Amino acid sequence: MLKITDLHKKYNDFTALRSLNLEVGKGEIYALLGQNGAGKSTTINILLGLLKPTSGDAFINGVSVTGYPDRVKKDLAYIPETVLLYPNLTGLENLDFFSRIACFEYSREQLSGFLNRTGLQETAHHKMLGGYSKGMRQKVGIAIALAKDAKVLLLDEPTSGLDPIATAEFTEIVRQLGQQGKTVLMATHDIFNAVSVASAIGIMKQGVLVQNLPSKAFTAEELQELYLKTI
Ligand code: ATP
């Protein structure tokens, strides 16, 4: 579902990505770990078509991100650390607005259904977004991804700044997304979260994917030890 082939990215003379190869299948959750500056966001921005690679390519559901960025965008949803939404619209209205932008029109019941699938309490659906917590905003971000029927979700440090309960809730939502057949690529610093939800884990160092591991083979402590040895 997501395939990255020999991706390189240079910013002037600085090489941010070197020969990155990666495959994530349907329903798989891949966690990308790495220090600040390792190249995780650069990878996500190339997948989103926001950056052009220096060489190499990536494919979403078989479609090239460099060749057909607009076609690829239909299958992608992006959930950054802070989901940007309209503070003066309710959660439901935000979802309606962004669904329409993606050319989907839903009834109120259907929109509420998407929000319910993310665990956002019904009482919050009609409240202004400006009063939402970070975790609640992320749930609306996930609901938008569900409403636009995205096949691949790109998450950039999704649990950063969430309290432990919101992190556990978010982890559970991501697990369910995988079970529903969504493919997830998640850049994160949260080793515990990566071990608990990901099917595979990559560790990046200075633009190189230096480890590509099945998550089930590790406890969080073991992964942390390996991470510290690797970077
Ligand atoms: P973080 O965890 O801090 O988000 P990251 O792994 O996402 O880090 P990137 O943001 O992809 O890392 O950055 C990779 C490298 O590329 C860094 O050294 C960064 O300084 C550099 N870089 C990123 N964007 C640019 C740019 N527009 N111009 C020059 N260098 C850049």
PDB file of C-alpha atoms and ligand atoms in Angstrom:
ATOM      1  CA  MET A   1       0.000   0.000   0.000  1.00  0.00           C
ATOM      2  CA  LEU A   2       2.900   2.349   0.767  1.00  0.00           C
ATOM      3  CA  LYS A   3       6.214   1.816  -0.957  1.00  0.00           C
ATOM      4  CA  ILE A   4       9.294   4.024  -0.842  1.00  0.00           C
ATOM      5  CA  THR A   5      12.057   3.250  -3.323  1.00  0.00           C
ATOM      6  CA  ASP A   6      15.573   4.583  -3.116  1.00  0.00           C
ATOM      7  CA  LEU A   7      14.500   7.994  -1.905  1.00  0.00           C
ATOM      8  CA  HIS A   8      17.115  10.738  -1.622  1.00  0.00           C
ATOM      9  CA  LYS A   9      16.590  14.304  -0.514  1.00  0.00           C
ATOM     10  CA  LYS A  10      19.160  17.063  -0.479  1.00  0.00           C
ATOM     11  CA  TYR A  11      18.620  20.570   0.846  1.00  0.00           C
ATOM     12  CA  ASN A  12      21.368  22.397  -1.090  1.00  0.00           C
ATOM     13  CA  ASP A  13      24.522  20.506  -0.026  1.00  0.00           C
ATOM     14  CA  PHE A  14      22.950  18.839   2.986  1.00  0.00           C
ATOM     15  CA  THR A  15      21.674  15.283   2.517  1.00  0.00           C
ATOM     16  CA  ALA A  16      18.546  14.761   4.626  1.00  0.00           C
ATOM     17  CA  LEU A  17      17.546  11.348   3.172  1.00  0.00           C
ATOM     18  CA  ARG A  18      19.829   8.672   1.739  1.00  0.00           C
ATOM     19  CA  SER A  19      18.527   5.734  -0.211  1.00  0.00           C
ATOM     20  CA  LEU A  20      15.393   5.184   1.838  1.00  0.00           C
ATOM     21  CA  ASN A  21      13.499   1.989   1.021  1.00  0.00           C
ATOM     22  CA  LEU A  22      10.376   0.992   2.904  1.00  0.00           C
ATOM     23  CA  GLU A  23       7.183  -1.000   2.390  1.00  0.00           C
ATOM     24  CA  VAL A  24       4.067  -0.888   4.545  1.00  0.00           C
ATOM     25  CA  GLY A  25       1.234  -3.245   3.677  1.00  0.00           C
ATOM     26  CA  LYS A  26      -2.535  -2.802   3.966  1.00  0.00           C
ATOM     27  CA  GLY A  27      -3.597  -2.724   7.615  1.00  0.00           C
ATOM     28  CA  GLU A  28      -0.020  -2.392   8.859  1.00  0.00           C
ATOM     29  CA  ILE A  29       1.171   0.277  11.265  1.00  0.00           C
ATOM     30  CA  TYR A  30       4.774   1.377  10.826  1.00  0.00           C
ATOM     31  CA  ALA A  31       6.469   3.515  13.468  1.00  0.00           C
ATOM     32  CA  LEU A  32       9.436   5.590  12.389  1.00  0.00           C
ATOM     33  CA  LEU A  33      11.745   6.505  15.246  1.00  0.00           C
ATOM     34  CA  GLY A  34      14.792   8.738  15.153  1.00  0.00           C
ATOM     35  CA  GLN A  35      16.376  11.741  16.760  1.00  0.00           C
ATOM     36  CA  ASN A  36      15.410  15.289  15.829  1.00  0.00           C
ATOM     37  CA  GLY A  37      16.671  15.898  12.315  1.00  0.00           C
ATOM     38  CA  ALA A  38      16.836  12.203  11.336  1.00  0.00           C
ATOM     39  CA  GLY A  39      14.607  12.790   8.291  1.00  0.00           C
ATOM     40  CA  LYS A  40      11.168  11.605   9.442  1.00  0.00           C
ATOM     41  CA  SER A  41       9.256  14.782   8.547  1.00  0.00           C
ATOM     42  CA  THR A  42      11.134  15.089   5.257  1.00  0.00           C
ATOM     43  CA  THR A  43       9.898  11.585   4.378  1.00  0.00           C
ATOM     44  CA  ILE A  44       6.301  12.458   5.279  1.00  0.00           C
ATOM     45  CA  ASN A  45       6.453  15.753   3.365  1.00  0.00           C
ATOM     46  CA  ILE A  46       7.647  13.937   0.243  1.00  0.00           C
ATOM     47  CA  LEU A  47       4.775  11.451   0.562  1.00  0.00           C
ATOM     48  CA  LEU A  48       2.372  14.375   0.881  1.00  0.00           C
ATOM     49  CA  GLY A  49       3.781  15.967  -2.274  1.00  0.00           C
ATOM     50  CA  LEU A  50       4.912  19.034  -0.304  1.00  0.00           C
ATOM     51  CA  LEU A  51       8.576  18.353  -1.089  1.00  0.00           C
ATOM     52  CA  LYS A  52      10.140  16.939  -4.242  1.00  0.00           C
ATOM     53  CA  PRO A  53      12.730  14.206  -3.704  1.00  0.00           C
ATOM     54  CA  THR A  54      16.169  14.734  -5.240  1.00  0.00           C
ATOM     55  CA  SER A  55      15.868  11.200  -6.633  1.00  0.00           C
ATOM     56  CA  GLY A  56      13.835   8.069  -6.030  1.00  0.00           C
ATOM     57  CA  ASP A  57      10.073   7.847  -5.659  1.00  0.00           C
ATOM     58  CA  ALA A  58       7.283   6.648  -3.409  1.00  0.00           C
ATOM     59  CA  PHE A  59       4.007   4.941  -4.272  1.00  0.00           C
ATOM     60  CA  ILE A  60       0.657   4.989  -2.535  1.00  0.00           C
ATOM     61  CA  ASN A  61      -1.542   2.109  -3.641  1.00  0.00           C
ATOM     62  CA  GLY A  62       0.750   1.769  -6.674  1.00  0.00           C
ATOM     63  CA  VAL A  63       0.534   5.434  -7.713  1.00  0.00           C
ATOM     64  CA  SER A  64       3.703   7.546  -7.863  1.00  0.00           C
ATOM     65  CA  VAL A  65       3.780  10.548  -5.534  1.00  0.00           C
ATOM     66  CA  THR A  66       6.088  12.438  -7.879  1.00  0.00           C
ATOM     67  CA  GLY A  67       4.161  11.541 -11.047  1.00  0.00           C
ATOM     68  CA  TYR A  68       0.570  11.894  -9.836  1.00  0.00           C
ATOM     69  CA  PRO A  69       0.537  13.957  -6.607  1.00  0.00           C
ATOM     70  CA  ASP A  70      -3.135  14.916  -6.952  1.00  0.00           C
ATOM     71  CA  ARG A  71      -4.284  11.315  -7.386  1.00  0.00           C
ATOM     72  CA  VAL A  72      -2.170  10.277  -4.407  1.00  0.00           C
ATOM     73  CA  LYS A  73      -3.642  13.011  -2.162  1.00  0.00           C
ATOM     74  CA  LYS A  74      -7.080  11.384  -2.423  1.00  0.00           C
ATOM     75  CA  ASP A  75      -5.789   8.260  -0.701  1.00  0.00           C
ATOM     76  CA  LEU A  76      -3.767  10.072   1.976  1.00  0.00           C
ATOM     77  CA  ALA A  77      -4.631  11.726   5.263  1.00  0.00           C
ATOM     78  CA  TYR A  78      -2.139  13.697   7.311  1.00  0.00           C
ATOM     79  CA  ILE A  79      -2.407  14.136  11.052  1.00  0.00           C
ATOM     80  CA  PRO A  80       0.286  16.446  12.416  1.00  0.00           C
ATOM     81  CA  GLU A  81       1.181  16.969  16.043  1.00  0.00           C
ATOM     82  CA  THR A  82      -1.312  19.834  16.178  1.00  0.00           C
ATOM     83  CA  VAL A  83      -4.294  19.344  13.902  1.00  0.00           C
ATOM     84  CA  LEU A  84      -5.246  22.648  12.275  1.00  0.00           C
ATOM     85  CA  LEU A  85      -8.983  23.183  12.372  1.00  0.00           C
ATOM     86  CA  TYR A  86     -11.366  26.144  12.563  1.00  0.00           C
ATOM     87  CA  PRO A  87     -11.775  27.232  16.200  1.00  0.00           C
ATOM     88  CA  ASN A  88     -15.102  28.957  15.585  1.00  0.00           C
ATOM     89  CA  LEU A  89     -16.749  25.897  14.056  1.00  0.00           C
ATOM     90  CA  THR A  90     -17.926  22.878  16.033  1.00  0.00           C
ATOM     91  CA  GLY A  91     -16.242  19.497  15.676  1.00  0.00           C
ATOM     92  CA  LEU A  92     -19.123  18.366  13.486  1.00  0.00           C
ATOM     93  CA  GLU A  93     -18.965  21.506  11.328  1.00  0.00           C
ATOM     94  CA  ASN A  94     -15.196  21.141  10.886  1.00  0.00           C
ATOM     95  CA  LEU A  95     -15.687  17.535   9.810  1.00  0.00           C
ATOM     96  CA  ASP A  96     -18.461  18.555   7.406  1.00  0.00           C
ATOM     97  CA  PHE A  97     -16.295  21.348   5.927  1.00  0.00           C
ATOM     98  CA  PHE A  98     -13.198  19.204   5.371  1.00  0.00           C
ATOM     99  CA  SER A  99     -15.269  16.294   4.028  1.00  0.00           C
ATOM    100  CA  ARG A 100     -16.828  18.613   1.446  1.00  0.00           C
ATOM    101  CA  ILE A 101     -13.383  19.908   0.430  1.00  0.00           C
ATOM    102  CA  ALA A 102     -12.506  16.269  -0.268  1.00  0.00           C
ATOM    103  CA  CYS A 103     -15.764  16.040  -2.320  1.00  0.00           C
ATOM    104  CA  PHE A 104     -17.686  13.910   0.221  1.00  0.00           C
ATOM    105  CA  GLU A 105     -21.119  14.956   1.419  1.00  0.00           C
ATOM    106  CA  TYR A 106     -22.589  13.271   4.496  1.00  0.00           C
ATOM    107  CA  SER A 107     -25.705  13.583   6.630  1.00  0.00           C
ATOM    108  CA  ARG A 108     -25.396  14.795  10.232  1.00  0.00           C
ATOM    109  CA  GLU A 109     -25.872  11.210  11.426  1.00  0.00           C
ATOM    110  CA  GLN A 110     -23.067   9.967   9.222  1.00  0.00           C
ATOM    111  CA  LEU A 111     -20.749  12.774  10.369  1.00  0.00           C
ATOM    112  CA  SER A 112     -21.565  11.957  14.008  1.00  0.00           C
ATOM    113  CA  GLY A 113     -20.885   8.311  13.203  1.00  0.00           C
ATOM    114  CA  PHE A 114     -17.314   9.153  12.089  1.00  0.00           C
ATOM    115  CA  LEU A 115     -16.723  11.186  15.253  1.00  0.00           C
ATOM    116  CA  ASN A 116     -18.130   8.345  17.370  1.00  0.00           C
ATOM    117  CA  ARG A 117     -15.706   5.894  15.747  1.00  0.00           C
ATOM    118  CA  THR A 118     -12.830   7.988  17.095  1.00  0.00           C
ATOM    119  CA  GLY A 119     -14.302   7.957  20.603  1.00  0.00           C
ATOM    120  CA  LEU A 120     -15.094  11.686  20.656  1.00  0.00           C
ATOM    121  CA  GLN A 121     -17.908  12.095  23.170  1.00  0.00           C
ATOM    122  CA  GLU A 122     -21.289  12.997  21.635  1.00  0.00           C
ATOM    123  CA  THR A 123     -21.566  16.023  23.923  1.00  0.00           C
ATOM    124  CA  ALA A 124     -18.458  17.505  22.252  1.00  0.00           C
ATOM    125  CA  HIS A 125     -19.692  17.154  18.662  1.00  0.00           C
ATOM    126  CA  HIS A 126     -21.592  20.444  18.844  1.00  0.00           C
ATOM    127  CA  LYS A 127     -19.035  22.413  20.842  1.00  0.00           C
ATOM    128  CA  MET A 128     -16.670  24.972  19.306  1.00  0.00           C
ATOM    129  CA  LEU A 129     -13.314  23.533  18.335  1.00  0.00           C
ATOM    130  CA  GLY A 130     -11.564  26.372  20.150  1.00  0.00           C
ATOM    131  CA  GLY A 131     -12.420  24.684  23.447  1.00  0.00           C
ATOM    132  CA  TYR A 132     -11.152  21.229  22.468  1.00  0.00           C
ATOM    133  CA  SER A 133      -8.109  19.594  24.036  1.00  0.00           C
ATOM    134  CA  LYS A 134      -5.247  18.435  21.812  1.00  0.00           C
ATOM    135  CA  GLY A 135      -6.465  14.826  22.004  1.00  0.00           C
ATOM    136  CA  MET A 136      -9.985  15.856  20.961  1.00  0.00           C
ATOM    137  CA  ARG A 137      -8.617  17.782  17.969  1.00  0.00           C
ATOM    138  CA  GLN A 138      -6.701  14.707  16.900  1.00  0.00           C
ATOM    139  CA  LYS A 139      -9.894  12.672  17.043  1.00  0.00           C
ATOM    140  CA  VAL A 140     -11.493  15.147  14.641  1.00  0.00           C
ATOM    141  CA  GLY A 141      -8.398  14.792  12.438  1.00  0.00           C
ATOM    142  CA  ILE A 142      -8.886  11.008  12.413  1.00  0.00           C
ATOM    143  CA  ALA A 143     -12.610  11.436  11.699  1.00  0.00           C
ATOM    144  CA  ILE A 144     -11.711  13.575   8.658  1.00  0.00           C
ATOM    145  CA  ALA A 145      -9.392  10.794   7.470  1.00  0.00           C
ATOM    146  CA  LEU A 146     -12.244   8.275   7.867  1.00  0.00           C
ATOM    147  CA  ALA A 147     -14.742  10.554   6.122  1.00  0.00           C
ATOM    148  CA  LYS A 148     -12.476  11.056   3.103  1.00  0.00           C
ATOM    149  CA  ASP A 149     -11.914   7.298   3.062  1.00  0.00           C
ATOM    150  CA  ALA A 150      -8.119   7.682   3.139  1.00  0.00           C
ATOM    151  CA  LYS A 151      -6.272   4.412   2.668  1.00  0.00           C
ATOM    152  CA  VAL A 152      -3.003   5.627   4.164  1.00  0.00           C
ATOM    153  CA  LEU A 153      -2.635   7.816   7.247  1.00  0.00           C
ATOM    154  CA  LEU A 154       0.550   9.759   7.894  1.00  0.00           C
ATOM    155  CA  LEU A 155       0.944  10.726  11.536  1.00  0.00           C
ATOM    156  CA  ASP A 156       3.719  13.105  12.629  1.00  0.00           C
ATOM    157  CA  GLU A 157       4.446  12.840  16.362  1.00  0.00           C
ATOM    158  CA  PRO A 158       0.783  12.199  17.184  1.00  0.00           C
ATOM    159  CA  THR A 159       1.205  11.543  20.910  1.00  0.00           C
ATOM    160  CA  SER A 160       3.569  14.435  21.598  1.00  0.00           C
ATOM    161  CA  GLY A 161       2.040  16.610  24.304  1.00  0.00           C
ATOM    162  CA  LEU A 162      -0.849  14.241  25.066  1.00  0.00           C
ATOM    163  CA  ASP A 163      -1.440  13.148  28.650  1.00  0.00           C
ATOM    164  CA  PRO A 164      -1.170   9.388  29.398  1.00  0.00           C
ATOM    165  CA  ILE A 165      -4.923   8.783  29.119  1.00  0.00           C
ATOM    166  CA  ALA A 166      -5.196  10.649  25.813  1.00  0.00           C
ATOM    167  CA  THR A 167      -2.099   8.776  24.571  1.00  0.00           C
ATOM    168  CA  ALA A 168      -3.653   5.405  25.492  1.00  0.00           C
ATOM    169  CA  GLU A 169      -6.908   6.399  23.772  1.00  0.00           C
ATOM    170  CA  PHE A 170      -5.057   7.537  20.680  1.00  0.00           C
ATOM    171  CA  THR A 171      -3.032   4.321  20.598  1.00  0.00           C
ATOM    172  CA  GLU A 172      -6.246   2.303  20.704  1.00  0.00           C
ATOM    173  CA  ILE A 173      -7.748   4.334  17.842  1.00  0.00           C
ATOM    174  CA  VAL A 174      -4.642   3.744  15.713  1.00  0.00           C
ATOM    175  CA  ARG A 175      -4.797   0.007  16.505  1.00  0.00           C
ATOM    176  CA  GLN A 176      -8.426  -0.059  15.337  1.00  0.00           C
ATOM    177  CA  LEU A 177      -7.515   1.820  12.155  1.00  0.00           C
ATOM    178  CA  GLY A 178      -5.078  -0.971  11.338  1.00  0.00           C
ATOM    179  CA  GLN A 179      -7.749  -3.592  12.038  1.00  0.00           C
ATOM    180  CA  GLN A 180     -10.076  -1.715   9.669  1.00  0.00           C
ATOM    181  CA  GLY A 181      -7.485  -2.077   6.914  1.00  0.00           C
ATOM    182  CA  LYS A 182      -5.949   1.387   7.065  1.00  0.00           C
ATOM    183  CA  THR A 183      -2.212   1.679   6.525  1.00  0.00           C
ATOM    184  CA  VAL A 184      -0.435   3.946   8.992  1.00  0.00           C
ATOM    185  CA  LEU A 185       3.028   5.518   8.878  1.00  0.00           C
ATOM    186  CA  MET A 186       3.745   7.252  12.169  1.00  0.00           C
ATOM    187  CA  ALA A 187       6.803   9.370  12.964  1.00  0.00           C
ATOM    188  CA  THR A 188       7.226   9.328  16.709  1.00  0.00           C
ATOM    189  CA  HIS A 189       9.585   9.716  19.652  1.00  0.00           C
ATOM    190  CA  ASP A 190       7.313   7.576  21.813  1.00  0.00           C
ATOM    191  CA  ILE A 191       9.004   4.167  22.063  1.00  0.00           C
ATOM    192  CA  PHE A 192       6.325   2.714  24.361  1.00  0.00           C
ATOM    193  CA  ASN A 193       3.564   3.743  21.966  1.00  0.00           C
ATOM    194  CA  ALA A 194       5.533   2.385  18.991  1.00  0.00           C
ATOM    195  CA  VAL A 195       5.954  -1.040  20.606  1.00  0.00           C
ATOM    196  CA  SER A 196       2.355  -1.247  21.724  1.00  0.00           C
ATOM    197  CA  VAL A 197       0.698  -0.364  18.421  1.00  0.00           C
ATOM    198  CA  ALA A 198       3.095  -0.810  15.492  1.00  0.00           C
ATOM    199  CA  SER A 199       3.472  -3.938  13.372  1.00  0.00           C
ATOM    200  CA  ALA A 200       6.987  -2.837  12.454  1.00  0.00           C
ATOM    201  CA  ILE A 201       9.434  -0.209  13.610  1.00  0.00           C
ATOM    202  CA  GLY A 202      12.148   1.666  11.747  1.00  0.00           C
ATOM    203  CA  ILE A 203      14.969   3.648  13.300  1.00  0.00           C
ATOM    204  CA  MET A 204      16.380   6.495  11.218  1.00  0.00           C
ATOM    205  CA  LYS A 205      19.750   8.084  11.732  1.00  0.00           C
ATOM    206  CA  GLN A 206      20.995  11.030   9.690  1.00  0.00           C
ATOM    207  CA  GLY A 207      18.676  10.256   6.809  1.00  0.00           C
ATOM    208  CA  VAL A 208      19.344   6.514   6.750  1.00  0.00           C
ATOM    209  CA  LEU A 209      16.953   3.772   7.844  1.00  0.00           C
ATOM    210  CA  VAL A 210      19.413   1.870  10.013  1.00  0.00           C
ATOM    211  CA  GLN A 211      16.956  -0.589  11.593  1.00  0.00           C
ATOM    212  CA  ASN A 212      13.779  -2.168  10.238  1.00  0.00           C
ATOM    213  CA  LEU A 213      12.286  -4.421  12.887  1.00  0.00           C
ATOM    214  CA  PRO A 214       9.133  -6.366  13.659  1.00  0.00           C
ATOM    215  CA  SER A 215       7.746  -4.709  16.811  1.00  0.00           C
ATOM    216  CA  LYS A 216       6.493  -7.963  18.331  1.00  0.00           C
ATOM    217  CA  ALA A 217      10.078  -9.090  18.849  1.00  0.00           C
ATOM    218  CA  PHE A 218      10.708  -6.360  21.444  1.00  0.00           C
ATOM    219  CA  THR A 219       9.581  -5.065  24.771  1.00  0.00           C
ATOM    220  CA  ALA A 220       9.669  -1.286  25.180  1.00  0.00           C
ATOM    221  CA  GLU A 221      12.793  -1.622  27.370  1.00  0.00           C
ATOM    222  CA  GLU A 222      14.580  -3.745  24.758  1.00  0.00           C
ATOM    223  CA  LEU A 223      13.661  -1.339  21.979  1.00  0.00           C
ATOM    224  CA  GLN A 224      14.831   1.619  24.038  1.00  0.00           C
ATOM    225  CA  GLU A 225      18.162  -0.089  24.607  1.00  0.00           C
ATOM    226  CA  LEU A 226      18.541  -0.867  20.908  1.00  0.00           C
ATOM    227  CA  TYR A 227      17.496   2.690  20.014  1.00  0.00           C
ATOM    228  CA  LEU A 228      20.116   4.199  22.307  1.00  0.00           C
ATOM    229  CA  LYS A 229      22.799   1.890  20.896  1.00  0.00           C
ATOM    230  CA  THR A 230      21.751   2.702  17.317  1.00  0.00           C
ATOM    231  CA  ILE A 231      21.572   6.495  17.350  1.00  0.00           C
TER     232      ILE A 231
HETATM  233  P1  ATP B   1      12.084  16.093  14.202  1.00  0.00           P
HETATM  234  O1  ATP B   1      11.978  14.893  15.068  1.00  0.00           O
HETATM  235  O2  ATP B   1      12.769  17.250  14.857  1.00  0.00           O
HETATM  236  O3  ATP B   1      10.801  16.507  13.564  1.00  0.00           O
HETATM  237  P2  ATP B   1      12.887  14.884  11.698  1.00  0.00           P
HETATM  238  O4  ATP B   1      13.425  13.513  11.845  1.00  0.00           O
HETATM  239  O5  ATP B   1      11.473  15.021  11.280  1.00  0.00           O
HETATM  240  O6  ATP B   1      13.130  15.699  13.031  1.00  0.00           O
HETATM  241  P3  ATP B   1      13.479  16.504   9.379  1.00  0.00           P
HETATM  242  O7  ATP B   1      12.596  17.645   9.770  1.00  0.00           O
HETATM  243  O8  ATP B   1      13.052  15.633   8.284  1.00  0.00           O
HETATM  244  O9  ATP B   1      13.847  15.618  10.649  1.00  0.00           O
HETATM  245  O10 ATP B   1      14.906  17.147   9.023  1.00  0.00           O
HETATM  246  C1  ATP B   1      15.977  16.351   8.515  1.00  0.00           C
HETATM  247  C2  ATP B   1      17.176  17.276   8.320  1.00  0.00           C
HETATM  248  O11 ATP B   1      16.934  18.145   7.224  1.00  0.00           O
HETATM  249  C3  ATP B   1      17.470  18.169   9.531  1.00  0.00           C
HETATM  250  O12 ATP B   1      18.868  18.249   9.709  1.00  0.00           O
HETATM  251  C4  ATP B   1      16.902  19.509   9.128  1.00  0.00           C
HETATM  252  O13 ATP B   1      17.625  20.566   9.733  1.00  0.00           O
HETATM  253  C5  ATP B   1      17.094  19.496   7.627  1.00  0.00           C
HETATM  254  N1  ATP B   1      16.083  20.303   6.952  1.00  0.00           N
HETATM  255  C6  ATP B   1      14.751  20.118   7.004  1.00  0.00           C
HETATM  256  N2  ATP B   1      14.102  21.017   6.224  1.00  0.00           N
HETATM  257  C7  ATP B   1      15.071  21.797   5.666  1.00  0.00           C
HETATM  258  C8  ATP B   1      15.058  22.895   4.760  1.00  0.00           C
HETATM  259  N3  ATP B   1      13.931  23.377   4.258  1.00  0.00           N
HETATM  260  N4  ATP B   1      16.248  23.427   4.400  1.00  0.00           N
HETATM  261  C9  ATP B   1      17.405  22.929   4.876  1.00  0.00           C
HETATM  262  N5  ATP B   1      17.494  21.884   5.729  1.00  0.00           N
HETATM  263  C10 ATP B   1      16.347  21.332   6.121  1.00  0.00           C
END
